[in-house]
């Protein structure tokens, strides 16, 4: 099953992909739908054409967005860091999130605007201190994120958050895809980033050091995870900051972050 949140004249709506249509599930967004227990769509549900859909972030207002750094060996090596013993965590906020086809606003305050394709775990049930089976059962599905990074702000201090939370910079979507459609809760999916058609990142989620179940278990030990929460699992090698010479987004580029089976975020980079 593929779920999405779309913008309509009457506000956002949670929908399910059905052929070339989107079926209204009766809730304002995917987070609210998951919190209600993922019920069946109403018998008289409205439908919307896919080709006219305006995708909002899959969960517009999650209670939390937890991101994982240093989770692909090749990215760790290109950034000159050691292999971690535990997941490296940092937060994002709802104001950072945009839809899968929205423009990415490049802040005037940066000269080092970078891309990062990521597999995102979408939580479907409230859990705390989850074991492996409970963690697996809590994964409602997966989606795509471009964890845009403002590198010059990120590396001002030893703590990364200020380079990761800029308003309207992080596409997520277009769909939440349930595990049964992508090979389970530990999927090995092809991930890529292209910038104006040039391949920048190319890897598989099978190379994650800490897989989705590992991350759900670890993070739920620290904090309660709730329906609609997002866990971004990290990015592979190929970021602009690690290139020689460095390559950054200046404005005007089209960035495509794609994961097989999940879809793609296709975004134009714009100046304010």
Backbone as JSON, one array per atom type, in Angstrom:
{
  "sequence": "XXXXXXXXXXXXXXXXXXXXXXXXXXXXXXXXXXXXXXXXXXXXXXXXXXXXXXXXXXXXXXXXXXXXXXXXXXXXXXXXXXXXXXXXXXXXXXXXXXXXXXXXXXXXXXXXXXXXXXXXXXXXXXXXXXXXXXXXXXXXXXXXXXXXXXXXXXXXXXXXXXXXXXXXXXXXXXXXXXXXXXXXXXXXXXXXXXXXXXXXXXXXXXXXXXXXXXXXXXXXXXXXXXXXXXXXXXXXXXXXXXXXXXXXXXXXXXXXXXXXXXXXXXXXXXXX",
  "N": [[0.85, -1.19, 0.0], [0.44, 2.26, -0.72], [0.7, 5.35, 0.76], [-0.17, 8.81, 1.12], [0.05, 12.35, 1.77], [-1.86, 14.94, 0.63], [-2.32, 18.26, -0.7], [-5.32, 20.05, -0.79], [-8.14, 22.07, -1.9], [-9.59, 22.22, 0.37], [-7.85, 21.88, 2.44], [-5.24, 19.73, 3.82], [-5.15, 16.2, 2.97], [-5.21, 12.77, 3.88], [-4.36, 10.09, 1.79], [-4.76, 7.12, -0.24], [-2.97, 5.37, -2.7], [-4.53, 4.18, -5.57], [-4.53, 2.6, -8.37], [-4.72, 4.93, -10.92], [-5.63, 6.85, -9.29], [-6.21, 8.67, -6.19], [-7.34, 7.76, -3.14], [-9.4, 9.17, -0.72], [-8.79, 8.92, 2.7], [-10.13, 9.78, 4.89], [-8.91, 11.31, 6.83], [-6.84, 14.07, 7.98], [-4.13, 13.91, 7.43], [-1.34, 11.66, 6.86], [-0.11, 11.03, 9.29], [-2.19, 11.4, 11.2], [-3.94, 9.47, 10.26], [-2.48, 7.06, 10.69], [-2.3, 7.19, 13.49], [-4.94, 6.72, 14.13], [-5.16, 4.07, 13.74], [-5.06, 3.07, 11.16], [-7.54, 2.7, 9.55], [-10.01, 1.32, 7.24], [-10.85, 2.98, 4.14], [-13.6, 5.32, 3.91], [-16.78, 4.25, 2.59], [-17.9, 5.96, 0.73], [-15.79, 7.47, -0.18], [-13.96, 10.32, -1.32], [-12.12, 10.82, -4.39], [-9.0, 11.58, -6.0], [-7.16, 12.73, -8.84], [-4.02, 11.29, -9.64], [-2.14, 12.55, -11.28], [-2.55, 15.22, -10.91], [-1.93, 15.76, -8.34], [-0.92, 17.55, -5.44], [1.63, 17.19, -3.52], [2.02, 17.18, -0.07], [4.38, 17.23, 2.72], [4.8, 13.85, 3.78], [4.07, 13.31, 6.43], [2.95, 16.03, 7.84], [3.23, 17.28, 10.36], [4.93, 15.82, 12.34], [5.44, 14.38, 15.62], [8.04, 14.11, 16.22], [11.16, 14.24, 14.44], [13.75, 12.24, 13.87], [17.06, 12.11, 12.98], [19.74, 10.23, 11.51], [23.17, 10.2, 11.54], [26.26, 9.29, 9.84], [25.94, 6.54, 8.83], [26.42, 4.97, 6.66], [29.14, 3.2, 5.45], [30.81, 4.17, 3.35], [30.19, 6.88, 3.24], [30.96, 7.72, 5.79], [33.72, 7.32, 5.56], [34.36, 9.12, 3.46], [33.93, 11.51, 4.72], [35.88, 11.53, 6.57], [35.77, 10.28, 9.12], [35.58, 8.06, 12.01], [34.35, 4.64, 12.3], [31.24, 4.39, 13.86], [30.22, 3.21, 17.12], [27.68, 3.35, 18.07], [24.44, 4.61, 17.02], [24.47, 7.86, 15.53], [22.73, 10.62, 16.44], [20.46, 13.27, 15.58], [18.1, 16.04, 15.65], [15.31, 17.02, 13.53], [12.8, 19.46, 12.58], [9.27, 20.17, 12.2], [8.9, 22.51, 10.69], [10.98, 22.44, 8.94], [10.33, 20.64, 6.95], [9.2, 19.9, 3.62], [7.1, 19.34, 0.71], [7.3, 16.59, -1.67], [7.65, 17.56, -4.24], [8.02, 20.23, -3.99], [9.61, 23.5, -4.15], [12.98, 23.87, -3.06], [14.2, 26.08, -0.77], [17.0, 27.94, -0.95], [19.02, 29.21, 1.52], [20.13, 32.6, 1.89], [22.18, 32.9, 3.64], [24.13, 30.95, 3.42], [27.0, 29.4, 1.9], [27.35, 26.82, 1.28], [25.54, 24.61, 0.44], [24.04, 21.53, 0.49], [23.26, 18.14, -0.65], [21.52, 15.12, 0.42], [20.46, 11.97, 0.05], [18.04, 9.91, 1.64], [16.73, 6.99, 3.21], [13.68, 6.78, 4.91], [12.18, 5.82, 7.91], [8.85, 5.31, 8.83], [6.9, 5.62, 11.6], [4.29, 3.59, 12.95], [2.98, 2.84, 15.27], [2.65, 3.55, 18.77], [5.51, 3.24, 20.77], [7.86, 2.23, 23.28], [11.05, 1.5, 24.47], [11.47, -0.75, 22.76], [11.57, -4.19, 21.83], [13.02, -6.45, 19.35], [10.91, -7.67, 17.81], [8.71, -6.07, 18.45], [9.66, -3.62, 17.53], [9.85, -4.08, 14.77], [7.15, -4.47, 14.18], [6.19, -1.96, 14.62], [6.89, -0.42, 12.46], [5.45, 1.38, 10.05], [5.94, 1.93, 7.42], [7.98, 3.12, 4.66], [9.71, 6.01, 3.38], [11.03, 8.67, 1.27], [13.66, 10.98, 1.82], [15.29, 14.1, 1.3], [17.88, 15.1, 2.92], [18.75, 17.94, 3.2], [21.67, 19.86, 3.74], [23.2, 22.51, 5.46], [26.22, 23.2, 5.19], [28.29, 24.97, 6.06], [27.21, 26.13, 8.33], [26.6, 23.82, 9.74], [29.12, 22.83, 10.53], [30.1, 24.77, 12.18], [30.19, 24.27, 14.88], [30.81, 21.47, 17.1], [28.46, 20.11, 17.26], [25.81, 19.19, 15.16], [23.23, 20.22, 14.61], [22.37, 22.88, 13.9], [22.98, 23.13, 11.23], [21.12, 21.6, 9.95], [18.43, 22.19, 10.17], [17.1, 24.2, 8.77], [14.46, 26.33, 7.69], [12.0, 25.07, 5.43], [13.53, 23.36, 3.74], [13.75, 20.6, 3.47], [12.75, 18.03, 1.63], [10.26, 15.47, 1.79], [8.83, 12.43, 0.97], [7.26, 11.05, -2.02], [5.38, 9.22, -1.11], [4.35, 7.07, 1.61], [5.36, 3.86, 1.84], [4.28, 0.62, 2.42], [5.89, -2.05, 4.29], [5.52, -4.63, 3.11], [5.57, -4.21, 0.39], [8.16, -3.69, -0.31], [9.95, -5.65, 0.37], [10.06, -6.16, 3.12], [10.97, -5.23, 6.55], [13.61, -4.74, 6.67], [14.77, -3.55, 4.22], [16.58, -3.84, 1.11], [17.27, -1.47, -0.89], [17.73, 0.37, -3.89], [19.34, 3.46, -3.92], [19.54, 6.82, -5.04], [20.99, 10.01, -5.94], [20.53, 12.66, -8.15], [21.77, 15.57, -9.73], [20.71, 18.0, -11.76], [20.6, 15.96, -13.66], [23.04, 14.65, -13.39], [24.59, 11.94, -11.85], [25.08, 11.74, -8.44], [24.96, 10.38, -5.99], [24.85, 6.9, -5.32], [23.79, 3.93, -4.28], [22.89, 1.29, -1.94], [20.31, 0.57, 0.4], [20.82, -1.69, 1.79], [23.38, -1.49, 2.74], [23.4, -0.13, 5.13], [24.75, 0.63, 8.32], [23.41, 0.56, 10.79], [20.38, -0.84, 10.82], [16.82, -0.4, 9.93], [15.3, -1.68, 12.04], [17.21, -1.87, 14.1], [17.53, 0.88, 14.58], [14.95, 1.76, 15.38], [14.65, 0.3, 17.75], [16.83, 1.34, 19.26], [16.37, 4.16, 19.36], [13.82, 4.24, 20.52], [14.41, 3.44, 23.05], [15.38, 5.7, 24.19], [13.39, 7.67, 23.85], [9.82, 8.01, 23.63], [8.32, 6.72, 20.77], [5.95, 7.74, 18.36], [2.89, 7.35, 16.4], [3.4, 8.36, 13.07], [5.85, 9.57, 13.51], [9.14, 10.22, 12.25], [12.07, 8.6, 11.13], [15.06, 9.3, 9.84], [17.44, 7.59, 8.05], [20.1, 8.06, 7.38], [22.77, 8.92, 5.02], [24.36, 7.8, 1.96], [27.74, 7.7, 0.51], [28.98, 10.4, -1.6], [28.21, 13.0, -1.3], [28.16, 16.58, -1.84], [29.93, 18.1, -0.28], [32.09, 16.48, 0.27], [33.52, 16.23, -2.04], [36.22, 16.83, -4.36], [37.12, 19.28, -6.38], [34.9, 20.81, -3.91], [31.34, 20.6, -4.31], [28.47, 22.47, -4.48], [24.98, 23.37, -4.03], [23.74, 26.01, -5.82], [21.51, 27.35, -6.67], [18.8, 27.16, -8.87], [19.2, 24.58, -9.77], [17.91, 21.25, -10.48], [17.13, 18.77, -8.28], [17.07, 15.34, -7.75], [16.13, 12.95, -5.58], [15.99, 9.59, -5.11], [14.47, 6.43, -4.41], [14.28, 3.08, -5.1], [11.13, 1.58, -5.54], [9.92, 3.25, -3.74], [9.69, 5.82, -4.75], [10.34, 9.25, -5.68], [11.8, 12.34, -4.64], [11.54, 15.3, -6.28], [12.95, 18.23, -6.89], [13.24, 21.74, -7.32], [15.89, 23.98, -6.79], [15.79, 27.07, -5.27], [16.38, 30.61, -4.87], [15.71, 32.82, -2.08]],
  "CA": [[0.0, 0.0, 0.0], [1.15, 3.54, -0.78], [-0.07, 6.41, 1.39], [0.38, 10.15, 0.92], [-0.73, 13.51, 2.22], [-1.92, 15.9, -0.47], [-2.98, 19.53, -0.44], [-6.54, 20.28, -1.57], [-8.75, 23.36, -1.62], [-10.17, 22.14, 1.71], [-6.8, 21.51, 3.39], [-4.53, 18.48, 3.49], [-5.92, 14.97, 3.12], [-4.5, 11.5, 3.77], [-4.89, 9.34, 0.65], [-4.14, 5.85, -0.63], [-2.87, 5.21, -4.14], [-5.34, 3.1, -6.12], [-4.44, 2.79, -9.81], [-4.31, 6.29, -11.26], [-6.36, 7.74, -8.4], [-5.87, 8.73, -4.78], [-8.58, 7.59, -2.38], [-9.39, 9.9, 0.55], [-8.9, 7.97, 3.81], [-10.96, 10.33, 5.94], [-8.08, 12.0, 7.84], [-6.18, 15.24, 7.42], [-2.79, 13.58, 6.96], [-0.95, 10.27, 7.12], [0.13, 10.87, 10.72], [-3.48, 11.22, 11.87], [-4.47, 8.18, 9.81], [-1.77, 6.01, 11.42], [-2.68, 7.28, 14.9], [-6.29, 6.17, 14.25], [-5.1, 2.62, 13.54], [-5.08, 2.76, 9.72], [-8.81, 2.07, 9.17], [-10.41, 1.3, 5.83], [-11.41, 4.23, 3.64], [-15.07, 5.34, 3.89], [-17.37, 3.69, 1.37], [-18.17, 7.06, -0.2], [-14.59, 8.31, -0.15], [-13.6, 11.11, -2.5], [-10.89, 10.42, -5.07], [-8.28, 12.67, -6.65], [-6.25, 12.2, -9.86], [-2.61, 11.31, -9.25], [-1.32, 13.47, -12.08], [-2.79, 16.6, -10.48], [-1.73, 15.81, -6.89], [0.04, 18.47, -4.84], [2.05, 16.42, -2.36], [2.57, 17.78, 1.14], [5.2, 16.24, 3.43], [3.95, 12.68, 4.08], [3.52, 13.64, 7.75], [3.29, 17.46, 7.91], [3.55, 17.74, 11.71], [5.28, 14.7, 13.22], [5.85, 14.78, 16.96], [9.51, 14.2, 16.18], [11.93, 13.73, 13.31], [15.08, 11.86, 14.34], [17.96, 11.8, 11.87], [20.91, 9.42, 11.86], [24.38, 10.49, 10.78], [27.32, 8.3, 9.81], [25.31, 5.22, 8.83], [26.96, 4.22, 5.52], [30.59, 3.18, 5.6], [31.49, 5.01, 2.37], [30.01, 8.29, 3.63], [31.83, 7.93, 6.96], [35.1, 7.42, 5.08], [34.58, 10.34, 2.67], [33.91, 12.64, 5.64], [37.06, 11.44, 7.41], [35.4, 9.93, 10.49], [35.69, 6.66, 12.38], [33.11, 3.87, 12.32], [30.65, 4.57, 15.18], [29.72, 2.05, 17.86], [26.26, 3.59, 18.31], [23.89, 5.57, 16.07], [24.66, 9.3, 15.75], [21.38, 11.15, 16.3], [20.17, 14.7, 15.7], [16.69, 16.25, 15.33], [14.75, 18.02, 12.64], [11.53, 19.97, 13.06], [8.24, 20.2, 11.16], [9.08, 23.67, 9.82], [12.01, 22.11, 7.96], [9.82, 19.7, 5.96], [8.42, 20.35, 2.47], [6.59, 18.25, -0.1], [8.23, 15.89, -2.56], [7.86, 18.32, -5.48], [8.12, 21.65, -3.67], [10.91, 24.14, -4.3], [13.87, 23.96, -1.91], [14.65, 27.46, -0.64], [18.41, 28.02, -0.55], [19.19, 30.43, 2.32], [21.19, 33.53, 1.51], [23.24, 32.89, 4.65], [25.05, 29.84, 3.24], [27.74, 29.16, 0.67], [27.67, 25.39, 1.27], [24.23, 23.97, 0.46], [24.39, 20.18, 0.05], [22.2, 17.15, -0.76], [21.7, 13.82, 1.08], [19.32, 11.08, -0.08], [17.91, 9.05, 2.82], [15.56, 6.16, 3.52], [13.03, 7.22, 6.15], [11.24, 4.92, 8.58], [7.66, 5.97, 9.34], [6.38, 4.85, 12.73], [2.85, 3.41, 12.89], [2.42, 2.55, 16.58], [3.4, 4.09, 19.9], [6.37, 2.25, 21.41], [8.96, 2.66, 24.15], [11.96, 0.41, 24.8], [11.0, -1.84, 21.92], [12.38, -5.32, 21.41], [13.1, -6.58, 17.9], [9.61, -7.95, 17.21], [7.89, -4.88, 18.63], [10.19, -2.59, 16.64], [9.45, -4.42, 13.4], [5.71, -4.28, 14.07], [5.88, -0.53, 14.69], [7.26, 0.25, 11.21], [4.31, 1.45, 9.14], [6.43, 1.95, 6.04], [9.2, 3.86, 4.35], [9.6, 7.07, 2.41], [12.28, 9.27, 0.8], [13.98, 12.32, 2.28], [16.54, 14.76, 0.94], [18.31, 15.78, 4.14], [19.58, 19.07, 2.78], [22.57, 20.28, 4.81], [23.86, 23.8, 5.34], [27.47, 22.68, 5.74], [29.1, 25.97, 6.78], [26.61, 26.25, 9.65], [26.7, 22.51, 10.4], [30.44, 22.61, 11.1], [30.52, 25.86, 13.06], [30.42, 23.68, 16.19], [30.9, 20.01, 17.06], [27.09, 19.59, 17.22], [25.41, 19.46, 13.78], [21.82, 20.54, 14.41], [22.11, 24.17, 13.26], [23.12, 22.98, 9.79], [20.17, 20.6, 9.47], [17.04, 22.5, 10.54], [16.65, 25.44, 8.13], [13.08, 26.32, 7.2], [11.58, 24.78, 4.05], [14.68, 22.83, 2.99], [13.87, 19.14, 3.52], [11.65, 17.3, 1.01], [10.0, 14.11, 2.28], [7.68, 11.85, 0.26], [5.86, 11.45, -2.0], [4.53, 8.19, -0.52], [4.76, 6.07, 2.59], [5.13, 2.55, 1.22], [4.28, -0.38, 3.46], [7.02, -2.99, 4.14], [5.24, -5.78, 2.25], [5.82, -3.87, -1.01], [9.58, -3.42, -0.56], [10.8, -6.73, 0.86], [10.1, -6.28, 4.56], [11.38, -4.1, 7.38], [15.05, -4.5, 6.45], [14.83, -3.61, 2.75], [17.81, -3.47, 0.38], [16.71, -0.7, -1.99], [18.67, 1.22, -4.61], [19.15, 4.89, -3.63], [20.35, 7.69, -5.9], [20.76, 11.45, -6.07], [21.04, 13.31, -9.35], [21.68, 17.03, -9.77], [20.63, 18.34, -13.19], [20.84, 14.74, -14.43], [24.33, 14.05, -13.06], [24.49, 11.06, -10.69], [25.96, 12.14, -7.35], [24.95, 9.3, -5.01], [24.36, 5.65, -5.91], [24.1, 2.92, -3.27], [21.74, 0.48, -1.54], [20.03, 0.61, 1.83], [21.39, -2.89, 2.39], [24.69, -1.14, 3.3], [23.27, 0.61, 6.39], [25.4, 0.03, 9.49], [22.31, 0.32, 11.72], [19.22, -0.97, 9.94], [15.62, 0.19, 10.52], [14.92, -2.26, 13.34], [18.21, -1.38, 15.06], [17.29, 2.29, 14.91], [13.71, 1.87, 16.14], [14.95, -0.19, 19.1], [17.74, 2.25, 19.95], [15.74, 5.46, 19.62], [12.7, 4.06, 21.45], [14.97, 3.33, 24.39], [15.61, 7.07, 24.66], [12.19, 8.51, 23.81], [8.65, 7.35, 23.07], [8.01, 6.94, 19.36], [4.51, 7.82, 18.18], [2.48, 7.25, 15.0], [3.77, 9.49, 12.24], [7.24, 9.99, 13.71], [10.03, 9.89, 11.14], [13.49, 8.33, 11.41], [15.87, 9.36, 8.62], [18.43, 6.56, 8.4], [21.46, 8.41, 6.98], [23.02, 9.05, 3.59], [25.59, 7.17, 1.47], [28.77, 8.57, -0.05], [28.66, 11.16, -2.81], [27.73, 14.36, -1.01], [28.97, 17.62, -2.46], [30.95, 18.61, 0.63], [33.24, 15.58, 0.3], [34.16, 16.17, -3.35], [37.42, 17.66, -4.56], [36.68, 20.35, -5.48], [33.56, 20.7, -3.34], [30.24, 20.98, -5.19], [27.31, 22.86, -3.69], [23.81, 23.84, -4.75], [23.8, 27.48, -5.89], [20.2, 27.86, -7.05], [18.47, 26.87, -10.26], [19.35, 23.16, -10.08], [16.87, 20.27, -10.15], [17.71, 17.67, -7.51], [16.19, 14.19, -7.66], [16.53, 11.91, -4.64], [15.09, 8.5, -5.47], [14.67, 5.1, -3.83], [13.47, 2.12, -5.84], [9.96, 1.08, -4.83], [9.32, 4.28, -2.9], [9.45, 7.02, -5.52], [11.41, 10.25, -5.72], [11.61, 13.77, -4.41], [12.06, 16.05, -7.42], [12.85, 19.59, -6.36], [14.02, 22.84, -7.87], [16.53, 24.81, -5.77], [15.51, 28.47, -5.57], [16.82, 31.62, -3.91], [14.55, 33.49, -1.48]],
  "C": [[0.89, 1.24, 0.0], [0.22, 4.62, -0.26], [0.61, 7.75, 1.13], [-0.5, 11.17, 1.61], [-0.69, 14.52, 1.08], [-2.62, 17.17, 0.0], [-4.2, 19.65, -1.36], [-7.08, 21.66, -1.21], [-9.33, 23.41, -0.21], [-9.14, 21.76, 2.77], [-6.14, 20.2, 2.98], [-5.42, 17.28, 3.76], [-4.97, 13.77, 3.03], [-5.17, 10.67, 2.68], [-4.11, 8.05, 0.47], [-4.11, 5.76, -2.14], [-3.67, 3.99, -4.58], [-5.4, 3.3, -7.63], [-3.94, 4.18, -10.12], [-5.08, 7.32, -10.43], [-5.86, 7.66, -6.98], [-7.17, 8.75, -3.99], [-8.45, 8.29, -1.03], [-9.67, 8.94, 1.7], [-9.69, 8.53, 4.99], [-10.2, 11.07, 7.03], [-7.28, 13.11, 7.16], [-4.79, 14.93, 6.88], [-2.45, 12.16, 7.37], [-0.68, 10.04, 8.6], [-1.15, 10.62, 11.49], [-4.11, 9.88, 11.5], [-3.79, 7.03, 10.56], [-2.16, 6.01, 12.9], [-4.07, 6.69, 15.16], [-6.32, 4.66, 14.04], [-5.21, 2.17, 12.11], [-6.38, 2.07, 9.28], [-9.04, 2.08, 7.66], [-10.98, 2.66, 5.42], [-12.94, 4.18, 3.7], [-15.61, 4.84, 2.55], [-17.61, 4.75, 0.31], [-16.98, 8.01, -0.33], [-14.39, 9.07, -1.45], [-12.32, 10.56, -3.11], [-10.32, 11.63, -5.81], [-7.35, 12.07, -7.7], [-4.79, 12.34, -9.41], [-1.86, 12.4, -9.99], [-1.54, 14.93, -11.72], [-2.48, 16.79, -8.99], [-0.65, 16.82, -6.51], [0.47, 17.85, -3.51], [2.58, 17.32, -1.25], [3.61, 16.82, 1.71], [4.31, 15.07, 3.86], [3.32, 12.79, 5.46], [3.88, 15.11, 7.99], [3.76, 17.92, 9.29], [3.86, 16.55, 12.63], [5.67, 15.2, 14.6], [7.36, 14.87, 17.06], [10.04, 13.66, 14.86], [13.34, 13.49, 13.84], [15.93, 11.47, 13.13], [19.19, 11.07, 12.37], [22.05, 9.83, 10.95], [25.32, 9.3, 10.78], [26.77, 6.86, 9.83], [25.61, 4.41, 7.57], [28.47, 4.32, 5.59], [31.28, 4.13, 4.61], [31.32, 6.5, 2.66], [30.87, 8.63, 4.85], [33.26, 8.15, 6.5], [35.34, 8.71, 4.31], [34.59, 11.59, 3.55], [35.04, 12.58, 6.66], [36.78, 11.1, 8.86], [35.58, 8.44, 10.74], [34.34, 5.97, 12.38], [32.5, 3.95, 13.72], [30.21, 3.24, 15.81], [28.21, 2.14, 18.1], [25.75, 4.59, 17.28], [24.16, 7.01, 16.51], [23.34, 9.99, 15.44], [21.36, 12.68, 16.37], [18.73, 14.92, 15.25], [16.49, 17.13, 14.1], [13.41, 18.45, 13.21], [10.55, 20.09, 11.89], [8.43, 21.37, 10.2], [10.13, 23.44, 8.75], [11.44, 21.36, 6.77], [9.03, 20.4, 4.86], [7.97, 19.12, 1.68], [7.6, 17.75, -1.11], [8.53, 16.64, -3.84], [7.95, 19.83, -5.25], [9.51, 22.19, -3.99], [11.68, 24.07, -2.97], [14.43, 25.38, -1.87], [16.08, 27.47, -0.11], [18.62, 29.31, 0.24], [20.32, 31.3, 1.8], [22.39, 33.45, 2.44], [24.27, 31.78, 4.45], [25.77, 29.9, 1.9], [28.04, 27.68, 0.5], [26.4, 24.57, 1.46], [24.34, 22.61, -0.22], [23.18, 19.25, 0.08], [22.54, 15.89, 0.04], [20.43, 13.0, 0.9], [19.26, 10.14, 1.12], [16.62, 8.23, 2.77], [15.0, 6.6, 4.86], [12.07, 6.14, 6.63], [10.08, 5.75, 9.11], [7.04, 5.08, 10.41], [4.85, 4.79, 12.67], [2.19, 3.17, 14.23], [3.28, 3.18, 17.67], [4.21, 2.99, 20.56], [7.39, 2.95, 22.29], [9.74, 1.42, 24.54], [11.58, -0.87, 24.05], [12.04, -2.95, 21.79], [12.33, -5.45, 19.9], [11.73, -6.79, 17.26], [8.7, -6.74, 17.3], [8.35, -3.75, 17.7], [9.76, -2.84, 15.2], [7.97, -4.13, 13.19], [5.32, -2.81, 14.06], [6.21, 0.22, 13.41], [6.07, 0.22, 10.25], [4.74, 1.41, 7.69], [7.65, 2.82, 5.92], [8.89, 4.95, 3.34], [10.99, 7.62, 2.1], [12.44, 10.65, 1.42], [15.25, 12.81, 1.6], [16.94, 15.61, 2.13], [19.31, 16.88, 3.76], [20.38, 19.6, 3.97], [23.21, 21.62, 4.48], [25.23, 23.63, 5.99], [28.26, 23.72, 6.53], [28.52, 26.24, 8.17], [26.72, 24.94, 10.43], [28.03, 22.36, 11.15], [30.98, 23.82, 11.86], [30.88, 25.33, 14.46], [30.51, 22.17, 16.02], [29.52, 19.36, 16.96], [26.44, 20.08, 15.93], [24.07, 20.17, 13.6], [21.6, 21.84, 13.63], [22.31, 24.13, 11.75], [22.08, 22.1, 9.15], [18.71, 21.03, 9.57], [16.51, 23.78, 9.9], [15.23, 25.28, 7.57], [13.0, 25.91, 5.72], [12.72, 24.26, 3.18], [14.69, 21.32, 2.83], [12.66, 18.46, 2.89], [11.5, 15.91, 1.62], [8.72, 13.61, 1.62], [8.13, 11.2, -1.04], [4.94, 10.48, -1.25], [5.19, 7.56, 0.69], [4.38, 4.71, 2.02], [5.28, 1.48, 2.3], [5.36, -1.44, 3.21], [6.76, -4.15, 3.2], [5.52, -5.49, 0.78], [7.3, -3.7, -1.34], [10.5, -4.47, 0.06], [10.95, -6.81, 2.35], [10.65, -5.06, 5.26], [12.89, -3.89, 7.38], [15.31, -4.52, 4.94], [16.21, -3.22, 2.22], [17.37, -2.79, -0.91], [17.76, 0.22, -2.59], [18.33, 2.68, -4.34], [20.07, 5.71, -4.52], [20.01, 9.16, -5.65], [21.31, 11.89, -7.41], [20.82, 14.81, -9.22], [21.79, 17.45, -11.22], [21.04, 17.15, -14.06], [22.15, 14.04, -14.15], [24.2, 13.22, -11.79], [25.54, 11.45, -9.66], [26.06, 11.07, -6.27], [24.31, 8.07, -5.63], [24.75, 4.51, -4.98], [22.85, 2.09, -3.0], [21.55, 0.57, -0.04], [20.46, -0.67, 2.54], [22.74, -2.64, 3.03], [24.61, -0.35, 4.6], [24.0, -0.11, 7.52], [24.36, -0.34, 10.54], [21.03, 0.32, 10.89], [17.96, -0.43, 10.63], [15.23, -0.37, 11.87], [15.92, -1.84, 14.42], [17.88, 0.02, 15.53], [16.01, 2.48, 15.72], [13.94, 1.4, 17.58], [15.78, 0.83, 19.88], [17.05, 3.55, 20.33], [14.59, 5.33, 20.6], [13.16, 3.8, 22.87], [15.11, 4.71, 25.03], [14.3, 7.84, 24.82], [11.04, 7.7, 23.21], [8.49, 7.72, 21.6], [6.51, 6.82, 19.15], [4.14, 7.7, 16.7], [2.78, 8.53, 14.22], [5.17, 10.02, 12.46], [8.1, 9.46, 12.57], [11.44, 9.65, 11.65], [14.21, 8.3, 10.07], [17.16, 8.57, 8.88], [19.86, 6.89, 7.97], [21.65, 8.37, 5.47], [24.29, 8.31, 3.18], [26.59, 8.19, 0.96], [28.3, 9.28, -1.31], [28.14, 12.55, -2.55], [28.68, 15.38, -1.6], [30.12, 18.09, -1.61], [32.22, 17.77, 0.6], [33.99, 15.5, -1.03], [35.35, 17.11, -3.43], [37.49, 18.05, -6.04], [35.24, 20.14, -4.99], [32.52, 21.21, -4.35], [29.03, 21.28, -4.32], [26.18, 23.33, -4.6], [23.77, 25.37, -4.67], [22.44, 28.12, -6.12], [19.98, 27.63, -8.53], [18.56, 25.39, -10.62], [18.05, 22.39, -9.8], [17.54, 19.08, -9.5], [16.67, 16.56, -7.4], [16.8, 13.19, -6.7], [15.51, 10.78, -4.74], [15.48, 7.22, -4.75], [13.72, 4.15, -4.54], [12.33, 1.6, -4.97], [9.25, 2.12, -4.01], [8.95, 5.54, -3.68], [10.61, 7.99, -5.39], [10.91, 11.61, -5.28], [12.28, 14.5, -5.57], [11.86, 17.52, -7.11], [13.77, 20.56, -7.08], [14.61, 23.64, -6.69], [16.35, 26.26, -6.18], [16.14, 29.37, -4.5], [15.6, 32.3, -3.32], [14.05, 34.63, -2.35]]
}
